[in-house]
Amino acid sequence: MLAVFASSALFGWAQEEPQYKPGENPYQDEFVLKLGEPIALYVEIDGTRFAELTITPQGNVEPGKNVKCQVVMTGARVASGRVEVLPVLLLEDQNGKSLDRLTPAPFKVRGERPFEYKDTITASGDSLAAATKVWVYLEIR
């Protein structure tokens, strides 16, 4: 077992730490959205690193009906001190037309610790079916 680990590290098979780009507070950026698949954020805002965001419908996405979705955001607070994160997610279609505003509850992140934030929100089935992009807004307080 040790030989396998040592050889994988020697040949570069070990997983490398992703590079986090610095972001302004408040942060905003647009990402391709595929429901249920993680979006690689890899941004650091005021000592808080955001790794991935996933929006997953909890049922069938049907036109004319509201759908509960689970929002999961992972990352780590690399600085000391507790902060509050205010997330806002704006769904857009392929032409950039705004479809829906999703506002998960603000959440607190403790200093020098990883986090996994989960919330359940409601979105319209029409918006979810047409969404191909998401604008991610994050404010650190």
PDB file of N, CA, C and O in Angstrom, residues 59-115:
ATOM      1  N   GLY A  59     -37.014  16.575  -7.629  1.00  0.00           N
ATOM      2  CA  GLY A  59     -38.130  15.884  -8.282  1.00  0.00           C
ATOM      3  C   GLY A  59     -38.059  16.147  -9.769  1.00  0.00           C
ATOM      4  O   GLY A  59     -37.073  16.708 -10.262  1.00  0.00           O
ATOM      5  N   ASN A  60     -39.104  15.768 -10.472  1.00  0.00           N
ATOM      6  CA  ASN A  60     -39.153  16.005 -11.912  1.00  0.00           C
ATOM      7  C   ASN A  60     -39.292  17.493 -12.197  1.00  0.00           C
ATOM      8  O   ASN A  60     -40.045  18.193 -11.510  1.00  0.00           O
ATOM      9  N   VAL A  61     -38.574  17.959 -13.205  1.00  0.00           N
ATOM     10  CA  VAL A  61     -38.673  19.351 -13.637  1.00  0.00           C
ATOM     11  C   VAL A  61     -39.780  19.406 -14.681  1.00  0.00           C
ATOM     12  O   VAL A  61     -39.614  18.945 -15.809  1.00  0.00           O
ATOM     13  N   GLU A  62     -40.946  19.957 -14.264  1.00  0.00           N
ATOM     14  CA  GLU A  62     -42.107  20.019 -15.137  1.00  0.00           C
ATOM     15  C   GLU A  62     -42.533  21.466 -15.338  1.00  0.00           C
ATOM     16  O   GLU A  62     -42.588  22.236 -14.374  1.00  0.00           O
ATOM     17  N   PRO A  63     -42.831  21.844 -16.590  1.00  0.00           N
ATOM     18  CA  PRO A  63     -43.311  23.204 -16.858  1.00  0.00           C
ATOM     19  C   PRO A  63     -44.572  23.512 -16.053  1.00  0.00           C
ATOM     20  O   PRO A  63     -45.426  22.638 -15.867  1.00  0.00           O
ATOM     21  N   GLY A  64     -44.644  24.728 -15.553  1.00  0.00           N
ATOM     22  CA  GLY A  64     -45.822  25.161 -14.810  1.00  0.00           C
ATOM     23  C   GLY A  64     -45.856  24.732 -13.356  1.00  0.00           C
ATOM     24  O   GLY A  64     -46.788  25.069 -12.641  1.00  0.00           O
ATOM     25  N   LYS A  65     -44.852  23.987 -12.902  1.00  0.00           N
ATOM     26  CA  LYS A  65     -44.830  23.536 -11.500  1.00  0.00           C
ATOM     27  C   LYS A  65     -43.553  24.015 -10.821  1.00  0.00           C
ATOM     28  O   LYS A  65     -42.518  24.143 -11.458  1.00  0.00           O
ATOM     29  N   ASN A  66     -43.659  24.258  -9.531  1.00  0.00           N
ATOM     30  CA  ASN A  66     -42.480  24.593  -8.740  1.00  0.00           C
ATOM     31  C   ASN A  66     -41.749  23.315  -8.348  1.00  0.00           C
ATOM     32  O   ASN A  66     -42.376  22.281  -8.125  1.00  0.00           O
ATOM     33  N   VAL A  67     -40.422  23.420  -8.273  1.00  0.00           N
ATOM     34  CA  VAL A  67     -39.585  22.265  -7.964  1.00  0.00           C
ATOM     35  C   VAL A  67     -38.660  22.625  -6.807  1.00  0.00           C
ATOM     36  O   VAL A  67     -38.009  23.675  -6.837  1.00  0.00           O
ATOM     37  N   LYS A  68     -38.600  21.753  -5.797  1.00  0.00           N
ATOM     38  CA  LYS A  68     -37.633  21.945  -4.730  1.00  0.00           C
ATOM     39  C   LYS A  68     -36.266  21.523  -5.237  1.00  0.00           C
ATOM     40  O   LYS A  68     -36.144  20.505  -5.927  1.00  0.00           O
ATOM     41  N   CYS A  69     -35.257  22.316  -4.910  1.00  0.00           N
ATOM     42  CA  CYS A  69     -33.884  22.032  -5.325  1.00  0.00           C
ATOM     43  C   CYS A  69     -32.976  22.085  -4.107  1.00  0.00           C
ATOM     44  O   CYS A  69     -33.169  22.909  -3.218  1.00  0.00           O
ATOM     45  N   GLN A  70     -31.994  21.212  -4.104  1.00  0.00           N
ATOM     46  CA  GLN A  70     -30.970  21.280  -3.069  1.00  0.00           C
ATOM     47  C   GLN A  70     -29.783  22.058  -3.633  1.00  0.00           C
ATOM     48  O   GLN A  70     -29.310  21.765  -4.732  1.00  0.00           O
ATOM     49  N   VAL A  71     -29.346  23.051  -2.878  1.00  0.00           N
ATOM     50  CA  VAL A  71     -28.159  23.828  -3.219  1.00  0.00           C
ATOM     51  C   VAL A  71     -27.061  23.397  -2.254  1.00  0.00           C
ATOM     52  O   VAL A  71     -27.255  23.418  -1.039  1.00  0.00           O
ATOM     53  N   VAL A  72     -25.921  22.987  -2.808  1.00  0.00           N
ATOM     54  CA  VAL A  72     -24.779  22.584  -1.993  1.00  0.00           C
ATOM     55  C   VAL A  72     -23.580  23.423  -2.428  1.00  0.00           C
ATOM     56  O   VAL A  72     -23.286  23.524  -3.614  1.00  0.00           O
ATOM     57  N   MET A  73     -22.916  24.035  -1.447  1.00  0.00           N
ATOM     58  CA  MET A  73     -21.715  24.819  -1.705  1.00  0.00           C
ATOM     59  C   MET A  73     -20.627  24.331  -0.750  1.00  0.00           C
ATOM     60  O   MET A  73     -20.878  24.173   0.443  1.00  0.00           O
ATOM     61  N   THR A  74     -19.447  24.071  -1.303  1.00  0.00           N
ATOM     62  CA  THR A  74     -18.329  23.604  -0.486  1.00  0.00           C
ATOM     63  C   THR A  74     -17.180  24.590  -0.567  1.00  0.00           C
ATOM     64  O   THR A  74     -17.063  25.363  -1.524  1.00  0.00           O
ATOM     65  N   GLY A  75     -16.327  24.532   0.446  1.00  0.00           N
ATOM     66  CA  GLY A  75     -15.158  25.398   0.478  1.00  0.00           C
ATOM     67  C   GLY A  75     -14.497  25.358   1.838  1.00  0.00           C
ATOM     68  O   GLY A  75     -14.659  24.392   2.591  1.00  0.00           O
ATOM     69  N   ALA A  76     -13.768  26.425   2.160  1.00  0.00           N
ATOM     70  CA  ALA A  76     -13.068  26.502   3.445  1.00  0.00           C
ATOM     71  C   ALA A  76     -12.792  27.958   3.782  1.00  0.00           C
ATOM     72  O   ALA A  76     -12.531  28.777   2.892  1.00  0.00           O
ATOM     73  N   ARG A  77     -12.848  28.250   5.040  1.00  0.00           N
ATOM     74  CA  ARG A  77     -12.428  29.561   5.535  1.00  0.00           C
ATOM     75  C   ARG A  77     -10.962  29.387   5.905  1.00  0.00           C
ATOM     76  O   ARG A  77     -10.622  28.648   6.844  1.00  0.00           O
ATOM     77  N   VAL A  78     -10.044  30.020   5.142  1.00  0.00           N
ATOM     78  CA  VAL A  78      -8.616  29.870   5.399  1.00  0.00           C
ATOM     79  C   VAL A  78      -8.100  30.952   6.346  1.00  0.00           C
ATOM     80  O   VAL A  78      -7.022  30.808   6.913  1.00  0.00           O
ATOM     81  N   ALA A  79      -8.869  32.000   6.539  1.00  0.00           N
ATOM     82  CA  ALA A  79      -8.510  33.057   7.485  1.00  0.00           C
ATOM     83  C   ALA A  79      -9.176  32.769   8.829  1.00  0.00           C
ATOM     84  O   ALA A  79     -10.071  31.928   8.932  1.00  0.00           O
ATOM     85  N   SER A  80      -8.739  33.483   9.864  1.00  0.00           N
ATOM     86  CA  SER A  80      -9.369  33.315  11.174  1.00  0.00           C
ATOM     87  C   SER A  80     -10.643  34.150  11.227  1.00  0.00           C
ATOM     88  O   SER A  80     -10.880  35.007  10.391  1.00  0.00           O
ATOM     89  N   GLY A  81     -11.452  33.889  12.225  1.00  0.00           N
ATOM     90  CA  GLY A  81     -12.676  34.654  12.423  1.00  0.00           C
ATOM     91  C   GLY A  81     -13.848  34.103  11.634  1.00  0.00           C
ATOM     92  O   GLY A  81     -13.690  33.536  10.569  1.00  0.00           O
ATOM     93  N   ARG A  82     -15.006  34.290  12.207  1.00  0.00           N
ATOM     94  CA  ARG A  82     -16.255  33.821  11.599  1.00  0.00           C
ATOM     95  C   ARG A  82     -16.787  34.904  10.668  1.00  0.00           C
ATOM     96  O   ARG A  82     -16.715  36.088  10.969  1.00  0.00           O
ATOM     97  N   VAL A  83     -17.358  34.466   9.525  1.00  0.00           N
ATOM     98  CA  VAL A  83     -17.985  35.389   8.581  1.00  0.00           C
ATOM     99  C   VAL A  83     -19.354  34.852   8.190  1.00  0.00           C
ATOM    100  O   VAL A  83     -19.656  33.674   8.385  1.00  0.00           O
ATOM    101  N   GLU A  84     -20.156  35.728   7.629  1.00  0.00           N
ATOM    102  CA  GLU A  84     -21.454  35.332   7.088  1.00  0.00           C
ATOM    103  C   GLU A  84     -21.390  35.473   5.574  1.00  0.00           C
ATOM    104  O   GLU A  84     -20.858  36.457   5.054  1.00  0.00           O
ATOM    105  N   VAL A  85     -21.930  34.485   4.872  1.00  0.00           N
ATOM    106  CA  VAL A  85     -21.956  34.482   3.408  1.00  0.00           C
ATOM    107  C   VAL A  85     -23.398  34.673   2.956  1.00  0.00           C
ATOM    108  O   VAL A  85     -24.301  33.979   3.419  1.00  0.00           O
ATOM    109  N   LEU A  86     -23.595  35.640   2.060  1.00  0.00           N
ATOM    110  CA  LEU A  86     -24.908  35.897   1.483  1.00  0.00           C
ATOM    111  C   LEU A  86     -24.866  35.474   0.018  1.00  0.00           C
ATOM    112  O   LEU A  86     -24.273  36.167  -0.807  1.00  0.00           O
ATOM    113  N   PRO A  87     -25.470  34.318  -0.332  1.00  0.00           N
ATOM    114  CA  PRO A  87     -25.467  33.858  -1.718  1.00  0.00           C
ATOM    115  C   PRO A  87     -26.741  34.256  -2.467  1.00  0.00           C
ATOM    116  O   PRO A  87     -27.828  34.287  -1.886  1.00  0.00           O
ATOM    117  N   VAL A  88     -26.602  34.581  -3.747  1.00  0.00           N
ATOM    118  CA  VAL A  88     -27.728  34.807  -4.647  1.00  0.00           C
ATOM    119  C   VAL A  88     -27.366  34.149  -5.973  1.00  0.00           C
ATOM    120  O   VAL A  88     -26.247  34.324  -6.459  1.00  0.00           O
ATOM    121  N   LEU A  89     -28.301  33.406  -6.538  1.00  0.00           N
ATOM    122  CA  LEU A  89     -28.073  32.692  -7.793  1.00  0.00           C
ATOM    123  C   LEU A  89     -29.119  33.135  -8.800  1.00  0.00           C
ATOM    124  O   LEU A  89     -30.320  33.070  -8.525  1.00  0.00           O
ATOM    125  N   LEU A  90     -28.670  33.607  -9.959  1.00  0.00           N
ATOM    126  CA  LEU A  90     -29.582  34.066 -11.004  1.00  0.00           C
ATOM    127  C   LEU A  90     -29.503  33.112 -12.189  1.00  0.00           C
ATOM    128  O   LEU A  90     -28.443  32.961 -12.804  1.00  0.00           O
ATOM    129  N   LEU A  91     -30.623  32.469 -12.503  1.00  0.00           N
ATOM    130  CA  LEU A  91     -30.671  31.549 -13.624  1.00  0.00           C
ATOM    131  C   LEU A  91     -30.915  32.325 -14.913  1.00  0.00           C
ATOM    132  O   LEU A  91     -31.740  33.237 -14.949  1.00  0.00           O
ATOM    133  N   GLU A  92     -30.192  31.946 -15.988  1.00  0.00           N
ATOM    134  CA  GLU A  92     -30.351  32.579 -17.288  1.00  0.00           C
ATOM    135  C   GLU A  92     -30.477  31.518 -18.367  1.00  0.00           C
ATOM    136  O   GLU A  92     -29.952  30.409 -18.224  1.00  0.00           O
ATOM    137  N   ASP A  93     -31.124  31.890 -19.475  1.00  0.00           N
ATOM    138  CA  ASP A  93     -31.182  30.982 -20.609  1.00  0.00           C
ATOM    139  C   ASP A  93     -29.960  31.190 -21.496  1.00  0.00           C
ATOM    140  O   ASP A  93     -29.082  32.005 -21.183  1.00  0.00           O
ATOM    141  N   GLN A  94     -29.889  30.485 -22.614  1.00  0.00           N
ATOM    142  CA  GLN A  94     -28.712  30.540 -23.484  1.00  0.00           C
ATOM    143  C   GLN A  94     -28.492  31.910 -24.105  1.00  0.00           C
ATOM    144  O   GLN A  94     -27.390  32.232 -24.529  1.00  0.00           O
ATOM    145  N   ASN A  95     -29.531  32.757 -24.138  1.00  0.00           N
ATOM    146  CA  ASN A  95     -29.412  34.104 -24.693  1.00  0.00           C
ATOM    147  C   ASN A  95     -29.118  35.159 -23.635  1.00  0.00           C
ATOM    148  O   ASN A  95     -29.082  36.349 -23.943  1.00  0.00           O
ATOM    149  N   GLY A  96     -28.960  34.735 -22.401  1.00  0.00           N
ATOM    150  CA  GLY A  96     -28.673  35.672 -21.317  1.00  0.00           C
ATOM    151  C   GLY A  96     -29.904  36.292 -20.687  1.00  0.00           C
ATOM    152  O   GLY A  96     -29.798  37.203 -19.872  1.00  0.00           O
ATOM    153  N   LYS A  97     -31.082  35.803 -21.040  1.00  0.00           N
ATOM    154  CA  LYS A  97     -32.322  36.311 -20.462  1.00  0.00           C
ATOM    155  C   LYS A  97     -32.470  35.797 -19.034  1.00  0.00           C
ATOM    156  O   LYS A  97     -32.336  34.600 -18.779  1.00  0.00           O
ATOM    157  N   SER A  98     -32.763  36.694 -18.110  1.00  0.00           N
ATOM    158  CA  SER A  98     -32.944  36.324 -16.706  1.00  0.00           C
ATOM    159  C   SER A  98     -34.227  35.514 -16.552  1.00  0.00           C
ATOM    160  O   SER A  98     -35.279  35.891 -17.053  1.00  0.00           O
ATOM    161  N   LEU A  99     -34.112  34.377 -15.842  1.00  0.00           N
ATOM    162  CA  LEU A  99     -35.248  33.474 -15.668  1.00  0.00           C
ATOM    163  C   LEU A  99     -35.775  33.426 -14.244  1.00  0.00           C
ATOM    164  O   LEU A  99     -36.972  33.410 -14.024  1.00  0.00           O
ATOM    165  N   ASP A 100     -34.880  33.351 -13.277  1.00  0.00           N
ATOM    166  CA  ASP A 100     -35.305  33.167 -11.891  1.00  0.00           C
ATOM    167  C   ASP A 100     -34.181  33.591 -10.960  1.00  0.00           C
ATOM    168  O   ASP A 100     -33.003  33.449 -11.290  1.00  0.00           O
ATOM    169  N   ARG A 101     -34.559  34.117  -9.811  1.00  0.00           N
ATOM    170  CA  ARG A 101     -33.598  34.502  -8.767  1.00  0.00           C
ATOM    171  C   ARG A 101     -33.764  33.530  -7.614  1.00  0.00           C
ATOM    172  O   ARG A 101     -34.840  33.447  -7.019  1.00  0.00           O
ATOM    173  N   LEU A 102     -32.699  32.806  -7.297  1.00  0.00           N
ATOM    174  CA  LEU A 102     -32.709  31.854  -6.190  1.00  0.00           C
ATOM    175  C   LEU A 102     -31.914  32.463  -5.042  1.00  0.00           C
ATOM    176  O   LEU A 102     -30.774  32.877  -5.233  1.00  0.00           O
ATOM    177  N   THR A 103     -32.526  32.517  -3.870  1.00  0.00           N
ATOM    178  CA  THR A 103     -31.855  33.128  -2.727  1.00  0.00           C
ATOM    179  C   THR A 103     -31.767  32.142  -1.561  1.00  0.00           C
ATOM    180  O   THR A 103     -32.635  32.129  -0.684  1.00  0.00           O
ATOM    181  N   PRO A 104     -30.727  31.317  -1.568  1.00  0.00           N
ATOM    182  CA  PRO A 104     -30.510  30.448  -0.401  1.00  0.00           C
ATOM    183  C   PRO A 104     -30.296  31.315   0.849  1.00  0.00           C
ATOM    184  O   PRO A 104     -29.899  32.484   0.743  1.00  0.00           O
ATOM    185  N   ALA A 105     -30.548  30.737   1.990  1.00  0.00           N
ATOM    186  CA  ALA A 105     -30.376  31.472   3.253  1.00  0.00           C
ATOM    187  C   ALA A 105     -28.904  31.818   3.470  1.00  0.00           C
ATOM    188  O   ALA A 105     -28.014  31.036   3.102  1.00  0.00           O
ATOM    189  N   PRO A 106     -28.629  32.996   4.064  1.00  0.00           N
ATOM    190  CA  PRO A 106     -27.243  33.307   4.437  1.00  0.00           C
ATOM    191  C   PRO A 106     -26.720  32.241   5.398  1.00  0.00           C
ATOM    192  O   PRO A 106     -27.496  31.627   6.135  1.00  0.00           O
ATOM    193  N   PHE A 107     -25.405  32.029   5.378  1.00  0.00           N
ATOM    194  CA  PHE A 107     -24.827  31.029   6.271  1.00  0.00           C
ATOM    195  C   PHE A 107     -23.509  31.520   6.836  1.00  0.00           C
ATOM    196  O   PHE A 107     -22.848  32.365   6.261  1.00  0.00           O
ATOM    197  N   LYS A 108     -23.161  30.978   8.014  1.00  0.00           N
ATOM    198  CA  LYS A 108     -21.935  31.366   8.702  1.00  0.00           C
ATOM    199  C   LYS A 108     -20.845  30.326   8.462  1.00  0.00           C
ATOM    200  O   LYS A 108     -21.123  29.135   8.373  1.00  0.00           O
ATOM    201  N   VAL A 109     -19.604  30.813   8.346  1.00  0.00           N
ATOM    202  CA  VAL A 109     -18.450  29.951   8.157  1.00  0.00           C
ATOM    203  C   VAL A 109     -17.448  30.286   9.252  1.00  0.00           C
ATOM    204  O   VAL A 109     -17.096  31.455   9.436  1.00  0.00           O
ATOM    205  N   ARG A 110     -17.012  29.265   9.984  1.00  0.00           N
ATOM    206  CA  ARG A 110     -16.042  29.475  11.068  1.00  0.00           C
ATOM    207  C   ARG A 110     -14.631  29.540  10.502  1.00  0.00           C
ATOM    208  O   ARG A 110     -14.319  28.923   9.486  1.00  0.00           O
ATOM    209  N   GLY A 111     -13.790  30.282  11.196  1.00  0.00           N
ATOM    210  CA  GLY A 111     -12.416  30.486  10.761  1.00  0.00           C
ATOM    211  C   GLY A 111     -11.594  29.216  10.729  1.00  0.00           C
ATOM    212  O   GLY A 111     -11.755  28.337  11.572  1.00  0.00           O
ATOM    213  N   GLU A 112     -10.737  29.137   9.706  1.00  0.00           N
ATOM    214  CA  GLU A 112      -9.762  28.060   9.540  1.00  0.00           C
ATOM    215  C   GLU A 112     -10.400  26.670   9.539  1.00  0.00           C
ATOM    216  O   GLU A 112      -9.867  25.723  10.101  1.00  0.00           O
ATOM    217  N   ARG A 113     -11.541  26.550   8.836  1.00  0.00           N
ATOM    218  CA  ARG A 113     -12.242  25.268   8.755  1.00  0.00           C
ATOM    219  C   ARG A 113     -12.902  25.101   7.383  1.00  0.00           C
ATOM    220  O   ARG A 113     -13.354  26.066   6.787  1.00  0.00           O
ATOM    221  N   PRO A 114     -13.011  23.859   6.925  1.00  0.00           N
ATOM    222  CA  PRO A 114     -13.772  23.606   5.705  1.00  0.00           C
ATOM    223  C   PRO A 114     -15.270  23.709   5.993  1.00  0.00           C
ATOM    224  O   PRO A 114     -15.697  23.619   7.146  1.00  0.00           O
ATOM    225  N   PHE A 115     -16.063  23.897   4.951  1.00  0.00           N
ATOM    226  CA  PHE A 115     -17.514  23.922   5.126  1.00  0.00           C
ATOM    227  C   PHE A 115     -18.202  23.216   3.966  1.00  0.00           C
ATOM    228  O   PHE A 115     -17.674  23.123   2.862  1.00  0.00           O
TER     229      PHE A 115
END
